[in-house]
Amino acid sequence: MTLLRLGPDALRASRFALSPLAETLSRLIVLRRELDGGRPSPQAQVLAGWLDGDPFAAGLLRLVSATKFLPDFVAIPPSSMTTRIADELAQMRAVADSEARATIAESRRFAWMTSSIAWADADGITTCAAAVFARGWQWFVEPDWPRRRAVMERDIRHRAGVLAAHGWRQAISGIGKIRWAGPDAILFSTQTHADLPIGDHGLVLVPHTGTVGQWMCESPPRFALVYPARGALEQLHLAEEGVARLIGQGRARILATLEDPTTPSQLAVMLGVSLGTVSGHLATLRDAGAVFGRRSGRAVYYERTSLGDALAGRLLHQQEAVHPTPGGS
């Protein structure tokens, strides 16, 4: 087992942050695994064309999508809710080639698919890696960043509310496979590695919008845990059949998104539609008894009823049957 050890000072300093780099890594891993799965989406096909002409990018993404130990230079702890991709890539480029090669070799040792790492022999490894992630960000994440950010911010708001009311033990409940393993320990992995003592810098918790995958970012004394956000963006792409066809794709996507209380404006951003469209769908769902609204100050937060929960559960079950989720990283 691998335990994260957090004393009282570490817990007091722990907090949430956003990471454009972690989101880009998550997206690239999903697309790379789609190529292995034989059912590539249009974006995965774009990635395939890129990798065909870029051996370095092909080797790096093959490794990070098939290992239990990510190279340190692709897993950089973010600092705040306003972390910029440019700053993260600058930190990546600052890693020396010797350090990069050592962590690549360690990553390969924990990979479940053996492949050559000859691509790492060139000079300027992390400069090349930063260029890969800059392109991945520009092509596959940045155009959709407002929606992705809205999903992650909603997860953080939810967990921050639980934290204020019940403490860290409840706030991390449901984050991947991690769980409390004692008064000062979190079970991060069933793999046998040395425990990680988290010092008074605290643990930074970082959501991403993929449906699976959690990893540690380690740059002592800074540590971050990246985890799938509740209501991950990929869960919004529902199968066009069954209940979704009966109630309509727009209303189906709203039900799938309402895992936590959400305002119409937040829904509009997350779903990429107009506020008027969202309001119309919510009115229909409310009249059908699938959702209800609760006012908080000037905002109205919508939630699913028991009927809405049942419909959403059926929708997501259909999605999993049609689009199986790839394994965790």
mmCIF file of C-alpha atoms in Angstrom:
data_model
loop_
_atom_site.group_PDB
_atom_site.id
_atom_site.type_symbol
_atom_site.label_atom_id
_atom_site.label_comp_id
_atom_site.label_asym_id
_atom_site.label_seq_id
_atom_site.Cartn_x
_atom_site.Cartn_y
_atom_site.Cartn_z
ATOM 1 C CA MET A 1 0.000 0.000 0.000
ATOM 2 C CA THR A 2 1.014 3.612 -0.545
ATOM 3 C CA LEU A 3 -0.096 6.028 2.161
ATOM 4 C CA LEU A 4 -0.129 9.813 2.192
ATOM 5 C CA ARG A 5 0.737 10.910 5.725
ATOM 6 C CA LEU A 6 -0.870 14.205 6.776
ATOM 7 C CA GLY A 7 -0.441 15.689 10.200
ATOM 8 C CA PRO A 8 -2.615 18.534 11.578
ATOM 9 C CA ASP A 9 -0.435 21.242 9.981
ATOM 10 C CA ALA A 10 -0.627 19.520 6.576
ATOM 11 C CA LEU A 11 -4.411 19.251 6.788
ATOM 12 C CA ARG A 12 -4.761 22.918 7.714
ATOM 13 C CA ALA A 13 -2.634 23.931 4.705
ATOM 14 C CA SER A 14 -4.359 21.592 2.210
ATOM 15 C CA ARG A 15 -6.440 23.259 -0.485
ATOM 16 C CA PHE A 16 -7.836 22.996 -4.017
ATOM 17 C CA ALA A 17 -6.300 24.209 -7.266
ATOM 18 C CA LEU A 18 -6.761 23.990 -11.036
ATOM 19 C CA SER A 19 -4.143 22.768 -13.500
ATOM 20 C CA PRO A 20 -4.403 23.282 -17.278
ATOM 21 C CA LEU A 21 -1.450 20.887 -17.603
ATOM 22 C CA ALA A 22 -3.215 18.106 -15.661
ATOM 23 C CA GLU A 23 -6.333 18.631 -17.778
ATOM 24 C CA THR A 24 -4.240 18.402 -20.954
ATOM 25 C CA LEU A 25 -2.518 15.240 -19.734
ATOM 26 C CA SER A 26 -5.882 13.692 -18.881
ATOM 27 C CA ARG A 27 -7.281 14.504 -22.321
ATOM 28 C CA LEU A 28 -4.227 13.237 -24.197
ATOM 29 C CA ILE A 29 -4.285 9.953 -22.262
ATOM 30 C CA VAL A 30 -7.964 9.421 -23.098
ATOM 31 C CA LEU A 31 -7.372 10.129 -26.802
ATOM 32 C CA ARG A 32 -4.254 7.932 -26.922
ATOM 33 C CA ARG A 33 -6.158 5.026 -25.368
ATOM 34 C CA GLU A 34 -8.935 5.472 -27.889
ATOM 35 C CA LEU A 35 -6.371 4.663 -30.584
ATOM 36 C CA ASP A 36 -5.475 1.435 -28.780
ATOM 37 C CA GLY A 37 -9.160 0.595 -28.329
ATOM 38 C CA GLY A 38 -9.891 0.692 -32.051
ATOM 39 C CA ARG A 39 -12.825 3.150 -31.800
ATOM 40 C CA PRO A 40 -11.150 6.530 -32.208
ATOM 41 C CA SER A 41 -13.231 9.686 -31.998
ATOM 42 C CA PRO A 42 -12.608 12.496 -34.515
ATOM 43 C CA GLN A 43 -10.214 14.138 -32.044
ATOM 44 C CA ALA A 44 -8.353 10.860 -31.559
ATOM 45 C CA GLN A 45 -7.983 10.601 -35.330
ATOM 46 C CA VAL A 46 -6.448 14.091 -35.350
ATOM 47 C CA LEU A 47 -4.050 12.926 -32.635
ATOM 48 C CA ALA A 48 -3.146 9.849 -34.699
ATOM 49 C CA GLY A 49 -2.206 12.034 -37.659
ATOM 50 C CA TRP A 50 -0.006 14.174 -35.437
ATOM 51 C CA LEU A 51 1.754 11.203 -33.801
ATOM 52 C CA ASP A 52 2.456 9.562 -37.158
ATOM 53 C CA GLY A 53 4.778 12.438 -37.988
ATOM 54 C CA ASP A 54 6.242 13.121 -34.530
ATOM 55 C CA PRO A 55 8.198 10.185 -32.998
ATOM 56 C CA PHE A 56 8.952 12.086 -29.779
ATOM 57 C CA ALA A 57 5.286 12.909 -29.135
ATOM 58 C CA ALA A 58 4.291 9.339 -30.058
ATOM 59 C CA GLY A 59 6.789 7.830 -27.615
ATOM 60 C CA LEU A 60 5.966 10.183 -24.764
ATOM 61 C CA LEU A 61 2.189 9.732 -25.036
ATOM 62 C CA ARG A 62 2.535 5.964 -25.434
ATOM 63 C CA LEU A 63 4.445 5.904 -22.146
ATOM 64 C CA VAL A 64 2.216 8.206 -20.064
ATOM 65 C CA SER A 65 -0.939 6.388 -21.188
ATOM 66 C CA ALA A 66 0.377 2.964 -20.106
ATOM 67 C CA THR A 67 2.191 3.394 -16.795
ATOM 68 C CA LYS A 68 1.464 3.476 -13.069
ATOM 69 C CA PHE A 69 4.263 6.010 -12.532
ATOM 70 C CA LEU A 70 4.120 9.237 -14.507
ATOM 71 C CA PRO A 71 7.397 11.017 -15.311
ATOM 72 C CA ASP A 72 7.787 13.815 -12.773
ATOM 73 C CA PHE A 73 8.112 16.537 -15.405
ATOM 74 C CA VAL A 74 4.573 15.901 -16.757
ATOM 75 C CA ALA A 75 3.044 15.858 -13.248
ATOM 76 C CA ILE A 76 3.820 19.270 -11.772
ATOM 77 C CA PRO A 77 1.951 20.416 -8.617
ATOM 78 C CA PRO A 78 -0.132 23.522 -9.407
ATOM 79 C CA SER A 79 -0.222 26.453 -7.049
ATOM 80 C CA SER A 80 -3.693 28.014 -7.151
ATOM 81 C CA MET A 81 -7.090 28.329 -8.811
ATOM 82 C CA THR A 82 -5.515 30.651 -11.391
ATOM 83 C CA THR A 83 -2.615 28.457 -12.501
ATOM 84 C CA ARG A 84 -1.580 29.217 -16.101
ATOM 85 C CA ILE A 85 -0.479 26.643 -18.657
ATOM 86 C CA ALA A 86 2.469 28.903 -19.599
ATOM 87 C CA ASP A 87 3.818 28.785 -16.048
ATOM 88 C CA GLU A 88 3.441 25.013 -15.834
ATOM 89 C CA LEU A 89 5.239 24.500 -19.140
ATOM 90 C CA ALA A 90 8.034 26.812 -17.987
ATOM 91 C CA GLN A 91 8.507 24.579 -14.926
ATOM 92 C CA MET A 92 8.583 21.556 -17.217
ATOM 93 C CA ARG A 93 11.273 23.072 -19.439
ATOM 94 C CA ALA A 94 13.409 23.864 -16.367
ATOM 95 C CA VAL A 95 13.923 20.142 -15.589
ATOM 96 C CA ALA A 96 17.386 18.939 -16.625
ATOM 97 C CA ASP A 97 17.797 16.174 -19.208
ATOM 98 C CA SER A 98 19.510 13.882 -16.678
ATOM 99 C CA GLU A 99 16.572 14.164 -14.276
ATOM 100 C CA ALA A 100 14.095 13.672 -17.115
ATOM 101 C CA ARG A 101 15.808 10.496 -18.350
ATOM 102 C CA ALA A 102 15.891 9.057 -14.827
ATOM 103 C CA THR A 103 12.170 9.586 -14.273
ATOM 104 C CA ILE A 104 11.343 8.270 -17.783
ATOM 105 C CA ALA A 105 13.252 5.071 -16.984
ATOM 106 C CA GLU A 106 11.325 4.724 -13.708
ATOM 107 C CA SER A 107 8.049 5.330 -15.524
ATOM 108 C CA ARG A 108 8.900 2.628 -18.070
ATOM 109 C CA ARG A 109 9.641 0.189 -15.241
ATOM 110 C CA PHE A 110 6.035 0.547 -14.062
ATOM 111 C CA ALA A 111 4.469 0.465 -17.554
ATOM 112 C CA TRP A 112 2.107 -2.352 -18.482
ATOM 113 C CA MET A 113 3.007 -2.025 -22.171
ATOM 114 C CA THR A 114 6.704 -2.358 -23.021
ATOM 115 C CA SER A 115 7.990 0.114 -25.602
ATOM 116 C CA SER A 116 11.269 1.687 -26.619
ATOM 117 C CA ILE A 117 12.358 4.950 -24.988
ATOM 118 C CA ALA A 118 14.907 5.777 -27.698
ATOM 119 C CA TRP A 119 12.906 8.973 -28.272
ATOM 120 C CA ALA A 120 14.291 10.222 -24.920
ATOM 121 C CA ASP A 121 17.922 10.155 -26.122
ATOM 122 C CA ALA A 122 17.720 13.572 -27.773
ATOM 123 C CA ASP A 123 18.896 16.737 -26.048
ATOM 124 C CA GLY A 124 16.289 19.091 -24.629
ATOM 125 C CA ILE A 125 13.829 16.379 -23.530
ATOM 126 C CA THR A 126 11.608 18.615 -21.435
ATOM 127 C CA THR A 127 11.656 21.406 -24.031
ATOM 128 C CA CYS A 128 10.308 18.872 -26.530
ATOM 129 C CA ALA A 129 7.806 17.602 -23.957
ATOM 130 C CA ALA A 130 6.583 21.139 -23.258
ATOM 131 C CA ALA A 131 6.016 21.600 -26.993
ATOM 132 C CA VAL A 132 3.916 18.402 -27.033
ATOM 133 C CA PHE A 133 1.729 19.606 -24.169
ATOM 134 C CA ALA A 134 1.458 23.115 -25.605
ATOM 135 C CA ARG A 135 0.025 21.637 -28.799
ATOM 136 C CA GLY A 136 -2.213 19.237 -26.867
ATOM 137 C CA TRP A 137 -3.577 22.183 -24.891
ATOM 138 C CA GLN A 138 -4.172 24.315 -27.988
ATOM 139 C CA TRP A 139 -5.822 21.557 -30.017
ATOM 140 C CA PHE A 140 -7.786 19.489 -27.518
ATOM 141 C CA VAL A 141 -8.373 21.505 -24.322
ATOM 142 C CA GLU A 142 -8.218 25.286 -24.770
ATOM 143 C CA PRO A 143 -11.200 25.519 -27.195
ATOM 144 C CA ASP A 144 -13.366 23.820 -24.542
ATOM 145 C CA TRP A 145 -11.666 25.259 -21.450
ATOM 146 C CA PRO A 146 -14.645 27.321 -20.138
ATOM 147 C CA ARG A 147 -16.831 24.206 -19.971
ATOM 148 C CA ARG A 148 -14.071 22.104 -18.474
ATOM 149 C CA ARG A 149 -13.276 24.758 -15.898
ATOM 150 C CA ALA A 150 -16.966 25.015 -14.939
ATOM 151 C CA VAL A 151 -17.107 21.260 -14.257
ATOM 152 C CA MET A 152 -13.983 21.425 -12.090
ATOM 153 C CA GLU A 153 -15.061 24.535 -10.204
ATOM 154 C CA ARG A 154 -18.411 22.953 -9.417
ATOM 155 C CA ASP A 155 -16.641 19.900 -7.989
ATOM 156 C CA ILE A 156 -14.451 22.157 -5.841
ATOM 157 C CA ARG A 157 -17.461 24.151 -4.589
ATOM 158 C CA HIS A 158 -19.166 20.912 -3.603
ATOM 159 C CA ARG A 159 -16.136 19.527 -1.770
ATOM 160 C CA ALA A 160 -15.383 22.869 -0.104
ATOM 161 C CA GLY A 161 -18.931 22.896 1.293
ATOM 162 C CA VAL A 162 -18.536 19.343 2.606
ATOM 163 C CA LEU A 163 -15.141 20.295 4.063
ATOM 164 C CA ALA A 164 -16.605 23.252 5.942
ATOM 165 C CA ALA A 165 -19.390 21.135 7.394
ATOM 166 C CA HIS A 166 -17.722 17.776 7.997
ATOM 167 C CA GLY A 167 -13.936 18.016 7.526
ATOM 168 C CA TRP A 168 -11.447 16.479 5.141
ATOM 169 C CA ARG A 169 -12.501 12.868 5.692
ATOM 170 C CA GLN A 170 -15.888 13.519 4.106
ATOM 171 C CA ALA A 171 -14.572 16.030 1.556
ATOM 172 C CA ILE A 172 -12.358 13.429 -0.139
ATOM 173 C CA SER A 173 -15.047 10.737 -0.057
ATOM 174 C CA GLY A 174 -15.655 9.474 -3.580
ATOM 175 C CA ILE A 175 -12.332 10.719 -5.005
ATOM 176 C CA GLY A 176 -11.223 7.823 -7.169
ATOM 177 C CA LYS A 177 -10.210 4.841 -5.061
ATOM 178 C CA ILE A 178 -8.583 6.722 -2.202
ATOM 179 C CA ARG A 179 -9.831 6.388 1.367
ATOM 180 C CA TRP A 180 -8.777 7.237 4.891
ATOM 181 C CA ALA A 181 -6.547 4.557 6.399
ATOM 182 C CA GLY A 182 -6.045 6.052 9.850
ATOM 183 C CA PRO A 183 -6.190 9.339 11.722
ATOM 184 C CA ASP A 184 -3.340 10.812 9.684
ATOM 185 C CA ALA A 185 -3.175 8.665 6.537
ATOM 186 C CA ILE A 186 -4.879 8.450 3.156
ATOM 187 C CA LEU A 187 -4.629 5.227 1.146
ATOM 188 C CA PHE A 188 -3.593 6.417 -2.302
ATOM 189 C CA SER A 189 -2.627 3.159 -4.007
ATOM 190 C CA THR A 190 -2.560 -0.575 -3.395
ATOM 191 C CA GLN A 191 0.897 -0.622 -5.022
ATOM 192 C CA THR A 192 3.742 -1.068 -2.561
ATOM 193 C CA HIS A 193 5.721 2.178 -2.505
ATOM 194 C CA ALA A 194 7.185 4.249 0.288
ATOM 195 C CA ASP A 195 4.680 6.372 2.197
ATOM 196 C CA LEU A 196 4.648 10.074 1.305
ATOM 197 C CA PRO A 197 4.852 12.467 4.266
ATOM 198 C CA ILE A 198 2.945 15.646 3.395
ATOM 199 C CA GLY A 199 4.531 18.567 5.217
ATOM 200 C CA ASP A 200 3.215 21.950 6.256
ATOM 201 C CA HIS A 201 2.760 23.014 2.600
ATOM 202 C CA GLY A 202 -0.286 20.729 2.644
ATOM 203 C CA LEU A 203 -1.814 18.575 -0.075
ATOM 204 C CA VAL A 204 -3.255 20.311 -3.140
ATOM 205 C CA LEU A 205 -6.333 18.588 -4.601
ATOM 206 C CA VAL A 206 -6.763 19.076 -8.337
ATOM 207 C CA PRO A 207 -9.824 17.881 -10.307
ATOM 208 C CA HIS A 208 -9.775 16.969 -13.992
ATOM 209 C CA THR A 209 -12.746 16.307 -16.292
ATOM 210 C CA GLY A 210 -11.852 12.804 -17.444
ATOM 211 C CA THR A 211 -13.984 9.984 -16.070
ATOM 212 C CA VAL A 212 -11.018 7.992 -14.701
ATOM 213 C CA GLY A 213 -7.438 8.451 -13.631
ATOM 214 C CA GLN A 214 -5.797 9.780 -10.487
ATOM 215 C CA TRP A 215 -2.142 10.536 -9.931
ATOM 216 C CA MET A 216 0.265 12.276 -7.610
ATOM 217 C CA CYS A 217 2.313 15.325 -8.604
ATOM 218 C CA GLU A 218 5.466 15.415 -6.531
ATOM 219 C CA SER A 219 7.958 18.251 -6.239
ATOM 220 C CA PRO A 220 8.910 18.138 -2.541
ATOM 221 C CA PRO A 221 7.875 19.886 -0.423
ATOM 222 C CA ARG A 222 4.900 20.424 -2.781
ATOM 223 C CA PHE A 223 2.468 17.555 -3.431
ATOM 224 C CA ALA A 224 -0.797 17.443 -5.373
ATOM 225 C CA LEU A 225 -3.416 14.750 -5.911
ATOM 226 C CA VAL A 226 -5.164 14.886 -9.300
ATOM 227 C CA TYR A 227 -8.559 13.162 -9.401
ATOM 228 C CA PRO A 228 -11.670 12.872 -11.640
ATOM 229 C CA ALA A 229 -14.228 15.601 -10.951
ATOM 230 C CA ARG A 230 -17.787 14.702 -10.042
ATOM 231 C CA GLY A 231 -20.019 14.940 -13.109
ATOM 232 C CA ALA A 232 -16.993 14.652 -15.412
ATOM 233 C CA LEU A 233 -17.321 16.238 -18.830
ATOM 234 C CA GLU A 234 -17.135 12.907 -20.654
ATOM 235 C CA GLN A 235 -20.303 11.810 -18.838
ATOM 236 C CA LEU A 236 -22.234 14.440 -20.781
ATOM 237 C CA HIS A 237 -21.793 12.620 -24.111
ATOM 238 C CA LEU A 238 -24.760 10.286 -23.801
ATOM 239 C CA ALA A 239 -25.875 7.490 -26.124
ATOM 240 C CA GLU A 240 -28.552 8.654 -28.580
ATOM 241 C CA GLU A 241 -31.010 5.915 -27.698
ATOM 242 C CA GLY A 242 -33.332 4.658 -24.974
ATOM 243 C CA VAL A 243 -34.314 7.231 -22.359
ATOM 244 C CA ALA A 244 -32.150 9.914 -23.982
ATOM 245 C CA ARG A 245 -34.116 9.588 -27.198
ATOM 246 C CA LEU A 246 -37.402 9.608 -25.288
ATOM 247 C CA ILE A 247 -36.815 12.834 -23.360
ATOM 248 C CA GLY A 248 -34.459 14.520 -25.834
ATOM 249 C CA GLN A 249 -30.707 14.955 -25.876
ATOM 250 C CA GLY A 250 -30.775 18.460 -24.361
ATOM 251 C CA ARG A 251 -32.815 17.440 -21.319
ATOM 252 C CA ALA A 252 -30.826 14.193 -21.014
ATOM 253 C CA ARG A 253 -27.552 16.095 -20.810
ATOM 254 C CA ILE A 254 -28.981 18.432 -18.161
ATOM 255 C CA LEU A 255 -30.066 15.475 -16.015
ATOM 256 C CA ALA A 256 -26.635 13.886 -16.355
ATOM 257 C CA THR A 257 -24.991 17.153 -15.323
ATOM 258 C CA LEU A 258 -27.133 17.776 -12.234
ATOM 259 C CA GLU A 259 -25.130 15.512 -9.930
ATOM 260 C CA ASP A 260 -24.740 18.552 -7.676
ATOM 261 C CA PRO A 261 -26.940 21.674 -7.337
ATOM 262 C CA THR A 262 -26.241 23.908 -10.338
ATOM 263 C CA THR A 263 -27.562 27.250 -11.610
ATOM 264 C CA PRO A 264 -28.966 27.701 -15.135
ATOM 265 C CA SER A 265 -26.004 29.944 -16.004
ATOM 266 C CA GLN A 266 -23.523 27.288 -14.904
ATOM 267 C CA LEU A 267 -25.385 24.666 -16.932
ATOM 268 C CA ALA A 268 -25.283 26.877 -20.024
ATOM 269 C CA VAL A 269 -21.490 27.194 -19.776
ATOM 270 C CA MET A 270 -20.921 23.509 -19.065
ATOM 271 C CA LEU A 271 -23.159 22.346 -21.905
ATOM 272 C CA GLY A 272 -22.164 25.017 -24.417
ATOM 273 C CA VAL A 273 -25.722 26.193 -25.097
ATOM 274 C CA SER A 274 -27.671 29.391 -24.523
ATOM 275 C CA LEU A 275 -29.243 30.308 -21.199
ATOM 276 C CA GLY A 276 -32.652 30.396 -22.895
ATOM 277 C CA THR A 277 -32.244 26.807 -24.085
ATOM 278 C CA VAL A 278 -31.273 25.634 -20.602
ATOM 279 C CA SER A 279 -34.191 27.499 -18.995
ATOM 280 C CA GLY A 280 -36.658 25.903 -21.411
ATOM 281 C CA HIS A 281 -35.355 22.399 -20.728
ATOM 282 C CA LEU A 282 -35.383 22.999 -16.965
ATOM 283 C CA ALA A 283 -38.986 24.163 -17.101
ATOM 284 C CA THR A 284 -39.993 20.944 -18.880
ATOM 285 C CA LEU A 285 -38.030 18.763 -16.454
ATOM 286 C CA ARG A 286 -39.486 20.645 -13.481
ATOM 287 C CA ASP A 287 -43.058 20.216 -14.769
ATOM 288 C CA ALA A 288 -42.352 16.477 -15.209
ATOM 289 C CA GLY A 289 -41.130 16.193 -11.627
ATOM 290 C CA ALA A 290 -37.534 15.324 -12.565
ATOM 291 C CA VAL A 291 -35.886 18.448 -11.086
ATOM 292 C CA PHE A 292 -36.664 21.190 -8.591
ATOM 293 C CA GLY A 293 -35.195 24.624 -7.915
ATOM 294 C CA ARG A 294 -33.939 26.034 -4.624
ATOM 295 C CA ARG A 295 -33.207 29.755 -4.231
ATOM 296 C CA SER A 296 -29.965 30.847 -2.522
ATOM 297 C CA GLY A 297 -29.592 34.623 -2.480
ATOM 298 C CA ARG A 298 -30.135 35.853 -6.028
ATOM 299 C CA ALA A 299 -29.388 32.497 -7.637
ATOM 300 C CA VAL A 300 -31.615 29.457 -8.155
ATOM 301 C CA TYR A 301 -29.875 26.084 -7.880
ATOM 302 C CA TYR A 302 -31.505 23.126 -9.613
ATOM 303 C CA GLU A 303 -31.293 19.563 -8.327
ATOM 304 C CA ARG A 304 -32.620 16.200 -9.453
ATOM 305 C CA THR A 305 -35.598 14.599 -7.718
ATOM 306 C CA SER A 306 -35.728 10.835 -7.092
ATOM 307 C CA LEU A 307 -37.315 10.498 -10.542
ATOM 308 C CA GLY A 308 -34.495 12.569 -12.028
ATOM 309 C CA ASP A 309 -31.922 10.389 -10.251
ATOM 310 C CA ALA A 310 -33.500 7.260 -11.699
ATOM 311 C CA LEU A 311 -33.547 8.696 -15.225
ATOM 312 C CA ALA A 312 -29.966 9.942 -14.931
ATOM 313 C CA GLY A 313 -28.797 6.559 -13.666
ATOM 314 C CA ARG A 314 -30.411 4.875 -16.651
ATOM 315 C CA LEU A 315 -28.856 7.379 -19.066
ATOM 316 C CA LEU A 316 -25.346 6.922 -17.708
ATOM 317 C CA HIS A 317 -25.790 3.135 -17.697
ATOM 318 C CA GLN A 318 -26.652 3.294 -21.401
ATOM 319 C CA GLN A 319 -23.634 5.488 -22.088
ATOM 320 C CA GLU A 320 -21.265 3.041 -20.383
ATOM 321 C CA ALA A 321 -22.695 0.167 -22.402
ATOM 322 C CA VAL A 322 -22.171 2.018 -25.698
ATOM 323 C CA HIS A 323 -18.888 3.818 -24.872
ATOM 324 C CA PRO A 324 -16.891 1.722 -22.361
ATOM 325 C CA THR A 325 -14.687 3.780 -20.055
ATOM 326 C CA PRO A 326 -10.911 3.259 -20.426
ATOM 327 C CA GLY A 327 -8.927 2.013 -17.443
ATOM 328 C CA GLY A 328 -7.300 4.336 -14.897
ATOM 329 C CA SER A 329 -3.790 5.726 -15.247
#
